[in-house]
């Protein structure tokens, strides 16, 4: 069975139907579930099982959404969060971030990654809370020195989750 990581849940998309679930409501609820999987908050699995969404034209396919929610309920009920794959600093460096003209400032992100990699290798005291509260400047696009925001945010989610598993 393919379990979902918090980053997977945050970026989940669904095909649309003539009548389907309200996308805004589904996306908002998935953010809450992702936070629960990341250990940021507690969520009763019954809430995932019984959540209801309004039906709107051109909404998310109910069968697809319900299938994902069923898996997420099982994960939350059983405390299952897949591994992040970030065991060492080398694993962190192996995650290639997409460069873009606008996005997070590359110099700031690169400096953070160096610190985080050292921490994963046991040379530092970075905490999951520090990762969650990390903010980067954004580039204007004039110099083309950015990293794609979603790619960096996914990396931060995984790093936060890994540190939380390590008790930090």
mmCIF file of C-alpha atoms in Angstrom, residues 47-154:
data_model
loop_
_atom_site.group_PDB
_atom_site.id
_atom_site.type_symbol
_atom_site.label_atom_id
_atom_site.label_comp_id
_atom_site.label_asym_id
_atom_site.label_seq_id
_atom_site.Cartn_x
_atom_site.Cartn_y
_atom_site.Cartn_z
ATOM 1 C CA UNK A 47 -13.229 13.328 11.852
ATOM 2 C CA UNK A 48 -11.490 12.233 8.649
ATOM 3 C CA UNK A 49 -14.013 9.429 8.174
ATOM 4 C CA UNK A 50 -17.065 11.653 8.685
ATOM 5 C CA UNK A 51 -16.015 14.919 7.038
ATOM 6 C CA UNK A 52 -18.515 16.250 4.493
ATOM 7 C CA UNK A 53 -18.013 18.727 1.694
ATOM 8 C CA UNK A 54 -20.470 20.838 -0.249
ATOM 9 C CA UNK A 55 -21.195 19.760 -3.813
ATOM 10 C CA UNK A 56 -20.516 22.334 -6.524
ATOM 11 C CA UNK A 57 -20.364 22.424 -10.330
ATOM 12 C CA UNK A 58 -16.927 21.439 -11.659
ATOM 13 C CA UNK A 59 -15.864 20.134 -8.256
ATOM 14 C CA UNK A 60 -13.438 17.394 -7.282
ATOM 15 C CA UNK A 61 -14.405 13.828 -8.158
ATOM 16 C CA UNK A 62 -16.041 12.482 -4.965
ATOM 17 C CA UNK A 63 -14.827 8.911 -5.497
ATOM 18 C CA UNK A 64 -11.198 10.036 -5.824
ATOM 19 C CA UNK A 65 -11.388 12.293 -2.778
ATOM 20 C CA UNK A 66 -13.149 9.624 -0.699
ATOM 21 C CA UNK A 67 -10.475 7.076 -1.648
ATOM 22 C CA UNK A 68 -7.684 9.366 -0.477
ATOM 23 C CA UNK A 69 -9.564 10.194 2.724
ATOM 24 C CA UNK A 70 -10.045 6.486 3.444
ATOM 25 C CA UNK A 71 -6.276 5.939 3.170
ATOM 26 C CA UNK A 72 -5.555 9.006 5.304
ATOM 27 C CA UNK A 73 -8.001 7.885 7.990
ATOM 28 C CA UNK A 74 -6.178 4.528 8.140
ATOM 29 C CA UNK A 75 -2.796 6.267 8.357
ATOM 30 C CA UNK A 76 -3.899 8.585 11.163
ATOM 31 C CA UNK A 77 -5.660 5.809 13.069
ATOM 32 C CA UNK A 78 -2.521 3.652 12.960
ATOM 33 C CA UNK A 79 0.101 6.413 13.249
ATOM 34 C CA UNK A 80 1.601 5.600 9.843
ATOM 35 C CA UNK A 81 3.786 8.224 8.210
ATOM 36 C CA UNK A 82 6.118 7.004 5.459
ATOM 37 C CA UNK A 83 9.834 7.678 5.842
ATOM 38 C CA UNK A 84 11.138 10.934 4.448
ATOM 39 C CA UNK A 85 14.273 9.487 2.893
ATOM 40 C CA UNK A 86 16.330 12.174 4.643
ATOM 41 C CA UNK A 87 18.615 10.023 6.760
ATOM 42 C CA UNK A 88 21.867 11.870 6.054
ATOM 43 C CA UNK A 89 23.118 15.179 4.743
ATOM 44 C CA UNK A 90 23.907 13.416 1.474
ATOM 45 C CA UNK A 91 20.229 12.514 1.133
ATOM 46 C CA UNK A 92 19.346 16.186 1.584
ATOM 47 C CA UNK A 93 21.873 17.321 -1.035
ATOM 48 C CA UNK A 94 20.489 14.719 -3.457
ATOM 49 C CA UNK A 95 17.132 16.537 -3.501
ATOM 50 C CA UNK A 96 17.474 18.822 -6.471
ATOM 51 C CA UNK A 97 15.490 22.030 -6.170
ATOM 52 C CA UNK A 98 13.990 23.515 -9.320
ATOM 53 C CA UNK A 99 15.489 26.885 -10.242
ATOM 54 C CA UNK A 100 13.158 29.623 -11.391
ATOM 55 C CA UNK A 101 13.210 33.351 -12.028
ATOM 56 C CA UNK A 102 10.914 33.996 -9.080
ATOM 57 C CA UNK A 103 10.718 32.050 -5.839
ATOM 58 C CA UNK A 104 12.778 31.654 -2.704
ATOM 59 C CA UNK A 105 16.184 33.299 -2.687
ATOM 60 C CA UNK A 106 18.705 30.609 -3.703
ATOM 61 C CA UNK A 107 21.540 31.905 -1.513
ATOM 62 C CA UNK A 108 19.342 31.790 1.605
ATOM 63 C CA UNK A 109 17.990 28.330 0.793
ATOM 64 C CA UNK A 110 21.470 26.978 -0.020
ATOM 65 C CA UNK A 111 22.856 28.266 3.298
ATOM 66 C CA UNK A 112 19.951 26.659 5.158
ATOM 67 C CA UNK A 113 20.469 23.326 3.349
ATOM 68 C CA UNK A 114 24.154 23.290 4.354
ATOM 69 C CA UNK A 115 23.183 23.781 8.010
ATOM 70 C CA UNK A 116 20.400 21.194 7.802
ATOM 71 C CA UNK A 117 22.678 18.618 6.142
ATOM 72 C CA UNK A 118 25.259 19.028 8.918
ATOM 73 C CA UNK A 119 22.451 18.574 11.438
ATOM 74 C CA UNK A 120 21.269 15.333 9.805
ATOM 75 C CA UNK A 121 24.855 14.094 10.063
ATOM 76 C CA UNK A 122 24.920 14.796 13.799
ATOM 77 C CA UNK A 123 26.734 18.135 13.686
ATOM 78 C CA UNK A 124 24.098 20.569 14.871
ATOM 79 C CA UNK A 125 21.062 21.108 17.031
ATOM 80 C CA UNK A 126 18.379 22.155 14.532
ATOM 81 C CA UNK A 127 14.830 21.407 15.708
ATOM 82 C CA UNK A 128 11.636 20.610 13.839
ATOM 83 C CA UNK A 129 10.132 23.840 15.198
ATOM 84 C CA UNK A 130 13.041 25.831 13.775
ATOM 85 C CA UNK A 131 12.462 24.241 10.367
ATOM 86 C CA UNK A 132 8.715 24.934 10.520
ATOM 87 C CA UNK A 133 9.349 28.594 11.367
ATOM 88 C CA UNK A 134 11.992 29.102 8.668
ATOM 89 C CA UNK A 135 11.189 31.837 6.180
ATOM 90 C CA UNK A 136 13.077 32.821 3.057
ATOM 91 C CA UNK A 137 13.085 36.031 1.036
ATOM 92 C CA UNK A 138 11.581 35.824 -2.412
ATOM 93 C CA UNK A 139 13.196 36.984 -5.629
ATOM 94 C CA UNK A 140 11.570 39.480 -7.937
ATOM 95 C CA UNK A 141 12.432 37.649 -11.113
ATOM 96 C CA UNK A 142 14.794 40.322 -12.375
ATOM 97 C CA UNK A 143 17.926 38.346 -11.580
ATOM 98 C CA UNK A 144 16.503 34.850 -11.967
ATOM 99 C CA UNK A 145 17.914 33.598 -8.698
ATOM 100 C CA UNK A 146 15.053 31.721 -7.128
ATOM 101 C CA UNK A 147 14.027 28.200 -6.208
ATOM 102 C CA UNK A 148 10.508 27.000 -6.867
ATOM 103 C CA UNK A 149 8.477 27.690 -3.699
ATOM 104 C CA UNK A 150 6.580 24.395 -3.679
ATOM 105 C CA UNK A 151 9.776 22.333 -4.075
ATOM 106 C CA UNK A 152 11.430 24.116 -1.137
ATOM 107 C CA UNK A 153 8.281 23.846 0.995
ATOM 108 C CA UNK A 154 8.134 20.098 0.301
#
